[in-house]
Amino acid sequence: MKVYGDIYSGNCFKVRLVLDQLGIAYEWLAIDIMQSQTRTPEFLKKNPNGRVPLLELDDGRFLAESDAIIFYLASAKLLKANSLSLLPEDEFLRAQVLQWMFFEQYSHEPNVAVARYIKRYLGNPASEQARLNSKMPPGYKALDVMEQHLNSRTFFVNETYSLADVALYAYTHVAHEGGFEMQRYPHIQRWLARVAQLPNYRGMDE
Amino acid sequence: MKVYGDIYSGNCFKVRLVLDQLGIAYEWLAIDIMQSQTRTPEFLKKNPNGRVPLLELDDGRFLAESDAIIFYLASAKLLKANSLSLLPEDEFLRAQVLQWMFFEQYSHEPNVAVARYIKRYLGNPASEQARLNSKMPPGYKALDVMEQHLNSRTFFVNETYSLADVALYAYTHVAHEGGFEMQRYPHIQRWLARVAQLPNYRGMDE
């Protein structure tokens, strides 16, 4: 299979991490968001919503949305025998994983990732300060919810590493690049370290 | 089971529609968002993220996030024999359903639902005009993506009504309340009519 992505995008990072951890072979096709390579007519034929990551199966079918892609990868019968299981079998636990994935896309990513985008990718221009400022309180609120949850847990669902951790790790581990003071969050910091020590982990810069 | 919700919230409407269509018995506990009933200490113990809908199982476990809740309801072994199936069995089709549900929460709801919230719930005050204006272009972009997809399809995935349709229907059928000119979208309008004619459909005001 092929993945169209930009590895410095946390959403794309999720897909690479899951592919690596599940031991699935893939071809990575680098897409430069800043060069508007997701808005070309050719790319829009692949994903009419104009975003990466985008998965292309060997039969030519496409799948968009990072969390839908990693759900597919972890649920499909693609797993090698000795790979991690990233989705619980139990329907309620699986729904709890999805709960955190939807939390991530609704309450976390639009704030934490966008603050990082403004600071890191756009160079933190004066014209973006109002938007940046509007992202900080809801970003901290999402991080507060995570910190409270991790106060008594090692991973987000059922004390087991899952797609919920993958989805939330992606932009949390680079939240400082968006200006978030992560020293406020000792439980999140220990969880981040725990994820980074898992087998077949590879950082954004590796 | 119990549902904490506000029926005029599209996210809560999804849960009621799925429960009705699957023939699952439930108790509806009305929560008034405008009275901040999602932010009381008592409610925050149930959902630390302070949002509805919230599902409470008979054993006291909670599940948040509308799309995670309806995924659970449709996947769990709760189905009556003659009820609709709202989730395909095939893993790729199921991931396509999730793709549209994540699209809804990321690209559609934060624009279409928030514009409606400002106009309908907040009374469209002058102080909210900048925020309202910022929601219209990305809201139209999401509707454009839907219109294009429905140009050659009756439902979003596999020509079969599914949770993808439920998730997108919720705020699209009241998008005009946010000021979106829905006469631009003939394919969406036909799809809305198709959903409203399904068995056990009940509108927000019914």
XYZ file of C-alpha atoms in Angstrom:
412
model
C 0.000 0.000 0.000
C 0.934 3.641 -0.383
C 0.651 6.547 2.025
C 0.578 10.152 0.854
C 1.842 12.193 3.768
C 4.044 14.821 5.371
C 5.872 13.282 8.308
C 5.941 16.565 10.276
C 2.151 16.490 10.278
C 1.048 14.664 13.413
C -1.907 13.202 11.527
C 0.486 11.620 9.007
C 2.876 10.575 11.785
C 0.078 8.461 13.300
C -0.202 6.406 10.108
C 3.548 5.782 9.821
C 3.772 4.799 13.491
C 0.927 2.295 13.187
C 2.307 0.804 9.959
C 5.737 0.414 11.579
C 4.343 -1.077 14.771
C 2.072 -3.508 12.943
C 4.891 -4.547 10.609
C 2.976 -3.649 7.437
C 5.023 -2.854 4.307
C 4.247 0.457 2.609
C 5.534 3.096 0.251
C 5.663 6.644 1.614
C 4.895 9.363 -0.933
C 6.020 12.726 0.445
C 3.479 15.506 0.038
C 4.460 19.076 0.887
C 1.443 20.783 2.461
C 3.170 24.171 2.403
C 3.586 23.861 -1.372
C -0.189 23.203 -1.668
C 0.452 19.745 -3.056
C -2.820 18.597 -1.456
C -4.799 21.084 -3.572
C -3.663 20.102 -7.062
C -6.353 18.745 -9.419
C -4.479 15.433 -9.479
C -4.487 15.099 -5.671
C -8.109 16.234 -5.353
C -9.097 13.323 -7.598
C -7.596 11.031 -4.945
C -9.055 12.918 -1.947
C -11.715 15.535 -2.760
C -11.277 16.993 0.742
C -7.673 17.906 -0.129
C -5.877 16.592 2.934
C -3.181 14.181 3.986
C -2.693 11.516 5.181
C -4.272 9.481 2.428
C -4.006 5.695 2.133
C -4.013 3.990 -1.261
C -4.599 0.248 -1.277
C -2.927 -1.998 -3.830
C -6.252 -2.274 -5.687
C -6.406 1.520 -6.079
C -9.015 2.318 -3.421
C -8.390 5.368 -1.236
C -9.067 6.052 2.425
C -8.771 9.487 4.054
C -8.874 10.804 7.648
C -5.955 9.765 9.826
C -8.006 8.097 12.529
C -10.113 6.144 10.017
C -6.903 4.976 8.322
C -5.283 3.728 11.521
C -8.550 2.088 12.580
C -8.589 0.221 9.271
C -4.949 -0.804 9.556
C -5.447 -2.120 13.079
C -8.756 -3.885 12.394
C -8.100 -5.388 8.992
C -6.696 -8.859 8.705
C -3.281 -7.521 7.822
C -1.601 -8.238 11.118
C 1.534 -10.273 11.396
C 1.307 -12.864 14.124
C 3.763 -11.177 16.476
C 2.696 -7.581 15.984
C 1.032 -5.410 18.586
C -2.736 -5.354 18.802
C -3.813 -1.730 18.799
C -7.569 -2.265 19.024
C -9.348 -4.221 21.760
C -11.765 -6.932 20.659
C -14.450 -5.951 23.172
C -17.023 -3.646 21.541
C -17.261 -1.238 24.475
C -13.483 -0.904 24.846
C -13.250 -0.386 21.100
C -15.838 2.385 21.379
C -13.798 3.954 24.193
C -10.806 3.998 21.840
C -12.980 5.762 19.275
C -14.227 8.175 21.946
C -10.653 9.377 22.497
C -9.986 9.498 18.751
C -13.025 11.741 18.219
C -11.985 13.819 21.256
C -8.592 14.195 19.595
C -9.985 15.377 16.267
C -12.607 17.687 17.790
C -11.190 19.100 21.041
C -7.420 18.613 20.744
C -6.093 18.760 17.177
C -7.957 21.929 16.031
C -6.300 23.780 18.920
C -2.969 22.124 19.735
C -2.035 21.288 16.140
C -3.183 24.616 14.735
C -1.186 26.572 17.360
C 1.885 24.554 16.357
C 1.123 25.153 12.673
C 0.973 28.909 13.218
C 4.213 28.979 15.205
C 6.272 26.391 13.373
C 5.015 26.436 9.786
C 3.743 29.989 9.355
C 6.573 31.541 11.408
C 4.249 33.038 14.031
C 3.353 36.216 12.108
C 1.593 39.166 13.777
C -1.412 38.607 11.502
C -2.027 35.214 13.156
C -1.789 36.309 16.813
C -5.552 36.609 17.355
C -6.118 33.116 15.940
C -3.184 31.748 17.940
C -4.513 33.310 21.146
C -7.944 31.807 20.528
C -6.394 28.317 20.327
C -4.588 28.365 23.679
C -7.480 28.111 26.206
C -9.274 25.224 24.448
C -5.888 23.565 23.810
C -5.074 23.720 27.523
C -8.564 22.431 28.312
C -7.962 19.341 26.149
C -4.584 18.784 27.789
C -6.220 19.199 31.224
C -8.729 16.454 30.368
C -5.864 14.167 29.320
C -3.822 14.948 32.463
C -6.793 14.172 34.706
C -7.442 10.892 32.894
C -3.767 9.821 33.102
C -3.620 10.649 36.810
C -4.658 7.076 37.541
C -3.792 5.298 34.280
C -0.775 4.256 32.205
C -2.597 4.311 28.841
C -5.921 5.791 27.757
C -8.090 2.675 27.505
C -7.965 -0.532 29.535
C -4.355 0.043 30.705
C -3.169 -1.099 27.287
C -1.499 0.850 24.474
C -4.032 1.382 21.674
C -5.003 3.665 18.808
C -6.323 6.099 21.420
C -2.734 6.638 22.572
C -1.456 6.861 18.995
C -4.030 9.502 18.065
C -3.397 11.629 21.153
C 0.373 11.187 21.146
C 0.782 12.610 17.630
C 0.279 16.292 18.447
C 0.759 16.118 22.225
C 4.424 15.174 21.901
C 5.035 18.311 19.837
C 2.572 20.579 21.701
C 5.490 22.631 23.082
C 6.149 23.731 19.483
C 2.731 25.415 19.656
C 3.709 27.256 22.838
C 1.980 24.963 25.340
C 3.810 24.748 28.689
C 4.037 21.004 29.061
C 5.792 21.109 32.457
C 2.278 21.673 33.827
C 1.484 18.065 32.935
C 3.625 15.475 34.738
C 1.254 12.580 33.996
C 1.180 13.426 30.297
C 4.974 13.625 30.274
C 5.330 10.154 31.784
C 2.805 8.787 29.294
C 4.682 10.392 26.377
C 7.904 8.718 27.578
C 6.064 5.399 27.887
C 4.841 5.575 24.284
C 8.267 6.537 22.948
C 9.782 3.418 24.550
C 7.457 0.972 22.775
C 8.801 -1.477 20.155
C 9.222 -0.080 16.635
C 8.676 3.492 17.792
C 10.301 6.040 15.501
C 10.226 9.785 16.108
C 9.284 12.431 13.564
C 12.938 13.223 12.907
C 14.104 9.619 12.590
C -29.438 2.479 29.040
C -29.602 6.231 29.569
C -28.744 9.106 27.270
C -27.946 12.587 28.563
C -28.765 14.933 25.727
C -30.382 18.005 24.207
C -32.492 16.970 21.244
C -31.886 20.257 19.389
C -28.175 19.423 19.356
C -27.439 17.521 16.156
C -24.866 15.432 17.983
C -27.542 14.279 20.442
C -30.080 13.819 17.655
C -27.762 11.236 16.046
C -27.911 9.076 19.172
C -31.691 9.203 19.445
C -32.115 8.400 15.743
C -29.828 5.375 15.952
C -31.496 4.090 19.126
C -34.924 4.450 17.517
C -33.837 2.818 14.264
C -32.115 -0.077 16.009
C -35.095 -0.588 18.303
C -33.060 -0.228 21.501
C -34.920 0.871 24.669
C -33.482 3.893 26.480
C -34.230 6.642 28.934
C -33.624 10.198 27.696
C -32.348 12.623 30.337
C -32.770 16.175 29.080
C -29.697 18.366 29.579
C -29.928 22.084 28.865
C -26.631 23.208 27.330
C -27.645 26.877 27.517
C -28.121 26.522 31.295
C -24.558 25.110 31.539
C -25.886 21.800 32.802
C -22.907 20.074 31.150
C -20.483 22.039 33.342
C -21.801 21.173 36.807
C -19.443 19.210 39.104
C -21.951 16.358 39.046
C -22.005 16.162 35.237
C -18.226 16.555 34.941
C -17.842 13.425 37.072
C -19.771 11.598 34.352
C -17.959 13.254 31.417
C -14.817 15.227 32.308
C -14.944 16.869 28.861
C -18.301 18.461 29.780
C -20.317 17.648 26.689
C -23.444 15.866 25.551
C -24.467 13.398 24.273
C -23.336 10.992 26.944
C -24.361 7.342 27.106
C -24.702 5.537 30.428
C -24.879 1.764 30.329
C -26.969 -0.187 32.800
C -23.776 -1.190 34.645
C -22.872 2.485 35.159
C -20.143 2.819 32.525
C -20.135 6.010 30.445
C -19.326 6.666 26.803
C -18.909 10.150 25.288
C -18.542 11.554 21.752
C -21.608 11.196 19.548
C -19.913 9.237 16.782
C -18.261 6.810 19.219
C -21.643 6.266 20.870
C -23.477 5.470 17.640
C -20.599 3.240 16.516
C -20.946 1.304 19.766
C -24.721 1.034 19.452
C -24.484 -0.240 15.879
C -21.619 -2.659 16.499
C -22.565 -4.099 19.865
C -24.644 -7.225 20.089
C -27.720 -5.231 20.972
C -29.482 -5.518 17.663
C -32.967 -6.844 17.331
C -33.312 -9.311 14.523
C -35.361 -7.078 12.259
C -33.553 -3.802 12.846
C -31.470 -1.950 10.306
C -27.773 -2.666 10.070
C -25.994 0.679 10.187
C -22.421 -0.591 9.929
C -21.057 -2.772 7.128
C -19.223 -5.948 8.140
C -16.400 -5.449 5.642
C -13.424 -3.765 7.337
C -12.695 -1.365 4.480
C -16.320 -0.258 4.140
C -16.481 0.175 7.909
C -13.370 2.376 7.709
C -15.035 4.412 4.967
C -17.979 4.983 7.313
C -15.496 6.190 9.939
C -13.787 8.384 7.341
C -17.025 10.295 6.852
C -17.669 10.430 10.597
C -14.235 11.990 11.196
C -14.840 14.334 8.247
C -18.074 15.342 9.927
C -16.479 16.101 13.288
C -13.437 17.877 11.840
C -14.540 19.659 8.648
C -18.336 19.932 8.933
C -19.599 20.217 12.517
C -17.149 22.911 13.756
C -18.394 25.155 10.939
C -21.980 24.230 10.074
C -23.086 23.480 13.649
C -21.289 26.457 15.166
C -22.830 28.871 12.621
C -26.261 27.473 13.565
C -25.410 27.786 17.262
C -24.496 31.444 16.854
C -27.650 32.238 14.876
C -30.200 30.057 16.623
C -28.964 29.729 20.199
C -27.003 32.934 20.749
C -29.456 35.089 18.758
C -26.858 36.171 16.186
C -25.350 39.041 18.235
C -23.011 41.621 16.686
C -20.199 40.388 18.912
C -20.268 37.003 17.142
C -20.265 38.243 13.524
C -16.522 37.792 12.993
C -16.687 34.217 14.261
C -19.826 33.547 12.228
C -18.202 34.923 9.077
C -15.152 32.725 9.623
C -17.363 29.623 9.709
C -19.104 30.147 6.378
C -16.329 29.405 3.814
C -15.150 26.153 5.476
C -18.811 25.194 6.063
C -19.560 25.632 2.360
C -16.401 23.698 1.511
C -17.622 20.727 3.571
C -21.043 20.922 1.911
C -19.338 21.109 -1.506
C -17.441 17.882 -0.761
C -20.717 16.199 0.210
C -22.538 17.474 -2.897
C -19.784 16.203 -5.166
C -19.830 12.791 -3.476
C -23.630 12.500 -3.701
C -23.599 13.460 -7.366
C -23.291 9.758 -8.219
C -24.511 8.105 -5.030
C -27.694 7.618 -2.992
C -25.915 7.188 0.370
C -22.360 7.938 1.492
C -20.881 4.431 1.625
C -21.637 1.395 -0.511
C -25.052 2.702 -1.664
C -26.452 1.727 1.736
C -27.715 3.872 4.605
C -25.130 3.781 7.419
C -23.733 5.721 10.360
C -21.934 7.928 7.831
C -25.328 9.221 6.710
C -26.561 9.585 10.297
C -23.504 11.607 11.311
C -23.689 13.928 8.293
C -27.465 14.260 8.312
C -27.584 15.603 11.871
C -26.340 19.129 11.176
C -26.839 19.202 7.403
C -30.628 19.001 7.688
C -30.589 22.125 9.877
C -27.713 23.908 8.083
C -30.137 26.551 6.797
C -30.584 27.639 10.427
C -26.892 28.615 10.307
C -27.473 30.709 7.196
C -26.235 28.213 4.602
C -28.051 28.497 1.268
C -29.035 24.886 0.759
C -30.700 25.462 -2.620
C -27.145 25.340 -3.985
C -27.102 21.628 -3.227
C -29.711 19.565 -5.117
C -27.978 16.235 -4.482
C -27.753 16.927 -0.755
C -31.440 17.878 -0.716
C -32.480 14.617 -2.355
C -30.292 12.673 0.083
C -31.835 14.534 3.057
C -35.303 13.576 1.819
C -34.176 9.973 1.382
C -32.952 9.764 4.995
C -36.124 11.365 6.370
C -38.214 8.659 4.679
C -36.440 5.743 6.357
C -38.258 3.538 8.887
C -38.415 4.852 12.451
C -37.166 8.273 11.425
C -38.249 11.008 13.822
C -37.411 14.689 13.338
C -35.968 17.007 15.974
C -39.383 18.502 16.665
C -41.224 15.197 16.883
